[in-house]
Every structure is written in C-alpha cells, then in structure tokens.
Coordinates of C-alpha atoms in Angstrom, one line a residue:
M5 CA -8.5 -10.0 0.2
P6 CA -10.3 -8.0 -2.7
L7 CA -11.8 -9.9 -5.3
R8 CA -11.9 -6.8 -7.9
E9 CA -10.6 -3.3 -8.0
Q10 CA -11.9 -0.8 -5.5
Q11 CA -15.0 0.5 -6.9
G12 CA -15.9 3.7 -4.5
S13 CA -14.8 5.6 -1.5
L14 CA -13.3 3.8 1.2
T15 CA -15.4 4.3 4.4
L16 CA -13.6 4.6 7.7
K17 CA -14.5 4.7 11.4
R18 CA -12.9 7.2 13.2
T19 CA -12.0 5.3 16.1
G20 CA -9.2 7.1 17.8
M21 CA -9.2 10.0 15.4
A22 CA -10.7 13.1 17.2
T23 CA -8.7 14.9 14.1
I24 CA -6.9 14.2 11.1
S25 CA -3.4 15.5 10.0
G26 CA -0.8 14.7 7.3
G27 CA -0.9 11.0 6.1
W28 CA -1.7 7.7 7.8
V29 CA -2.3 4.1 6.7
P30 CA -5.7 3.0 7.8
Y31 CA -6.5 -0.2 10.1
G32 CA -2.9 -1.5 9.1
R33 CA -3.9 -1.8 5.6
Y34 CA -0.3 -1.1 4.3
D35 CA -1.2 -0.8 0.5
T36 CA -3.6 2.2 1.4
I37 CA -2.6 5.6 2.0
C38 CA -4.9 8.3 3.2
L39 CA -4.2 12.1 3.3
E40 CA -5.7 15.0 5.0
Q41 CA -7.3 17.4 2.6
S42 CA -4.7 20.1 2.5
L43 CA -2.0 17.4 1.8
A44 CA -3.9 15.7 -0.6
D45 CA -4.2 19.1 -2.7
E46 CA -0.5 19.7 -2.4
A47 CA 0.2 16.1 -3.5
A48 CA -2.2 16.2 -6.4
A49 CA -0.8 19.5 -7.6
R50 CA 3.0 18.0 -7.7
F51 CA 2.2 14.3 -8.6
T52 CA -0.2 12.3 -10.9
L53 CA -2.5 10.6 -8.4
D54 CA -6.0 8.7 -8.3
L55 CA -7.4 10.3 -5.3
R56 CA -10.8 9.4 -3.9
P57 CA -12.6 11.2 -1.1
L58 CA -12.8 9.2 2.1
E59 CA -16.2 8.8 3.9
W60 CA -16.8 8.5 7.6
R61 CA -19.0 6.3 9.9
G62 CA -20.6 8.5 12.0
F63 CA -18.8 12.1 12.6
S64 CA -16.4 13.2 10.1
P65 CA -13.1 14.3 11.9
G66 CA -12.3 16.0 8.6
S67 CA -11.9 16.1 4.9
A68 CA -9.5 13.5 3.4
Q69 CA -8.6 11.5 0.3
Q70 CA -7.3 8.2 -0.2
I71 CA -4.7 7.3 -2.8
V72 CA -6.0 4.8 -4.9
I73 CA -2.8 2.8 -5.7
P74 CA -2.8 1.3 -9.0
T75 CA -1.6 -2.4 -9.8
V76 CA 1.4 -2.1 -12.2
G77 CA 2.9 -4.9 -14.2
T78 CA 2.3 -8.6 -14.4
Q79 CA 5.4 -9.8 -11.9
W80 CA 7.6 -7.8 -9.8
F81 CA 9.4 -10.7 -8.1
D82 CA 11.0 -14.0 -9.2
A83 CA 8.5 -16.7 -8.2
D84 CA 11.4 -19.1 -7.3
G85 CA 13.1 -16.6 -5.4
L86 CA 9.8 -15.7 -3.5
R87 CA 9.1 -19.3 -2.7
T88 CA 12.8 -20.0 -1.4
A89 CA 12.4 -16.9 1.1
A90 CA 9.0 -17.6 2.2
I91 CA 9.9 -21.0 2.8
A92 CA 13.1 -20.1 4.8
R93 CA 11.0 -17.9 7.0
H94 CA 7.6 -19.6 7.2
G95 CA 8.2 -23.2 6.3
S96 CA 5.5 -22.6 3.4
A97 CA 5.6 -20.6 0.4
G98 CA 1.7 -19.6 0.6
A99 CA -1.5 -20.7 -0.6
R100 CA -4.3 -20.3 -3.1
C101 CA -7.4 -18.0 -2.2
P102 CA -10.3 -20.3 -2.3
G103 CA -12.7 -17.6 -3.2
C104 CA -10.8 -15.9 -6.3
N105 CA -8.1 -18.6 -6.8
R106 CA -5.3 -16.1 -6.6
W107 CA -1.9 -17.1 -5.0
R108 CA -0.7 -15.2 -2.0
W109 CA 2.6 -15.3 -0.8
M110 CA 3.5 -15.6 2.9
P111 CA 4.8 -12.3 3.9
V112 CA 8.8 -11.6 3.5
P113 CA 10.4 -8.9 4.8
V114 CA 11.7 -6.3 2.4
A115 CA 15.2 -6.9 2.9
L116 CA 14.8 -10.7 2.2
L117 CA 12.7 -9.9 -1.2
P118 CA 14.5 -11.2 -4.2
P119 CA 15.4 -8.2 -6.6
F120 CA 12.8 -6.6 -8.4
R121 CA 12.3 -7.4 -11.9
I122 CA 9.4 -5.3 -12.5
E123 CA 7.7 -6.7 -15.9
P124 CA 6.5 -4.5 -17.9
P125 CA 8.6 -1.7 -16.6
L126 CA 6.6 0.8 -14.2
G127 CA 7.1 3.8 -16.5
D128 CA 6.2 7.3 -15.4
V129 CA 4.1 6.7 -12.2
D130 CA 4.3 8.1 -8.9
I131 CA 3.1 5.3 -7.0
A132 CA 2.5 1.5 -7.7
A133 CA 1.5 -1.8 -6.2
S134 CA 2.7 -4.9 -6.9
P135 CA 0.6 -7.9 -8.7
E136 CA 1.9 -10.0 -6.0
W137 CA -0.1 -10.4 -2.9
F138 CA 1.5 -11.4 0.5
G139 CA -0.3 -12.7 3.6
D140 CA -3.7 -13.8 4.4
G141 CA -7.2 -12.8 5.4
W142 CA -7.1 -9.3 7.0
N143 CA -3.2 -9.2 6.8
N144 CA -3.0 -9.4 3.2
F145 CA -0.8 -6.5 1.2
R146 CA 1.0 -5.9 -1.9
E147 CA 4.3 -4.3 -1.9
V148 CA 4.4 -0.4 -2.9
L149 CA 6.9 1.4 -4.6
V150 CA 6.5 5.3 -4.2
R151 CA 8.4 7.8 -6.2
R152 CA 11.3 9.6 -4.0
E153 CA 9.9 13.0 -4.1
L154 CA 6.3 11.8 -3.0
A155 CA 8.0 9.8 -0.2
E156 CA 9.7 12.7 1.1
L157 CA 6.5 14.7 1.2
L158 CA 4.7 12.0 2.9
A159 CA 7.6 11.5 5.5
K160 CA 7.9 15.4 5.9
A161 CA 4.0 15.7 6.5
S162 CA 3.7 12.6 8.9
P163 CA 7.1 11.5 10.1
R164 CA 5.3 9.3 12.8
D165 CA 3.6 7.2 10.1
F166 CA 6.0 7.3 7.4
D167 CA 10.0 6.6 7.7
F168 CA 11.7 7.9 4.6
D169 CA 14.9 5.5 4.5
F170 CA 16.9 5.8 1.1
A171 CA 14.4 4.7 -1.7
E172 CA 11.9 3.0 0.5
V173 CA 9.1 4.4 2.8
K174 CA 8.7 2.2 5.6
M175 CA 4.8 2.4 6.8
A176 CA 4.6 2.5 10.4
S177 CA 2.0 0.7 12.5
P178 CA -1.5 2.5 12.3
R179 CA -2.0 5.3 14.7

C-alpha cells in the first residue's frame, strides 16, 4: 500500500509482453491503467489526464504512458454501509495498516457497495480514484470512476482488458 502519492514514472518488467498495444492494467493493480503511446496521444487530445511515461526494466517493448489517477474527495461510500457489506462477505470489516495507519476495507464487489456519496462532488474530472482503500498487501486497490467517453475509448482499444458495461468499466485480469 503506497505511503504517499506516486512521485515518478512507473517501472515495469516486460514479462509476457513481446509488444504492447491498446491499454492494460499492469500486475493486477486495478487502480493503474497503462496506454500504448498512440492510444495515450488520442486520450490526451480528448480528455484531461495526467500521463507519465512508463519505464521498462531491460528491453522496452514500446513507448507507453500511465494514467496517474487522482484521488478525489474525502469519502465516496457510507462507512456503516461498507462495514455491513464487508462483514457480511468476509466476517471482518478490514484492518488498519501498521505502517501508515490508513484503514483498508475488505474487498466488496461493486454490486454490493453502498451507493456512491462522493464528498465533495467529483467536479469535471475524466477519471478519479476513491479515497477509500480496499484489500491487503499487494492486493490493495481503490475504486475508480471513468467518464463514459473515456471508458468507451479504452474498451474499444482493448476489449480483452476492459469491458464497458453501462456506466462501469470492469477491468479484466492482467494479460
């Protein structure tokens, strides 16, 4: 779990990636989205995004960018609703990180999350991450909201990695 906001470029191993195309979620980090350079250029021209170049260990399979997803708001979900859903599913609501003292909720499927109560409102952003953290260890994540038009672009460019379903982009398992 990060102890602070990302400071530099994301460095990836190219394991299993001879070439890159479209968009993908690296290492199962479901609140991180990477884009091949031409898709990143198209997204940057159409949306307000914070993009950073990816760095590669060893041989680079191609130029790519990471969408740095900002945390927006102070609360997206009612804490009592999250507690009830997490306990019903896992028998525990979550735990406090001993390193940073941040609360991490047990993962709750999107269908079982309490209704969004984003405070303060999102405003005019194209992609945003929740202030609430879910999971544990390497399996921690935030919920991510994506503007419909950006979600459609991602799903069209990479249907194997992104499934556009109504107002929700479901991120598939990593390649």
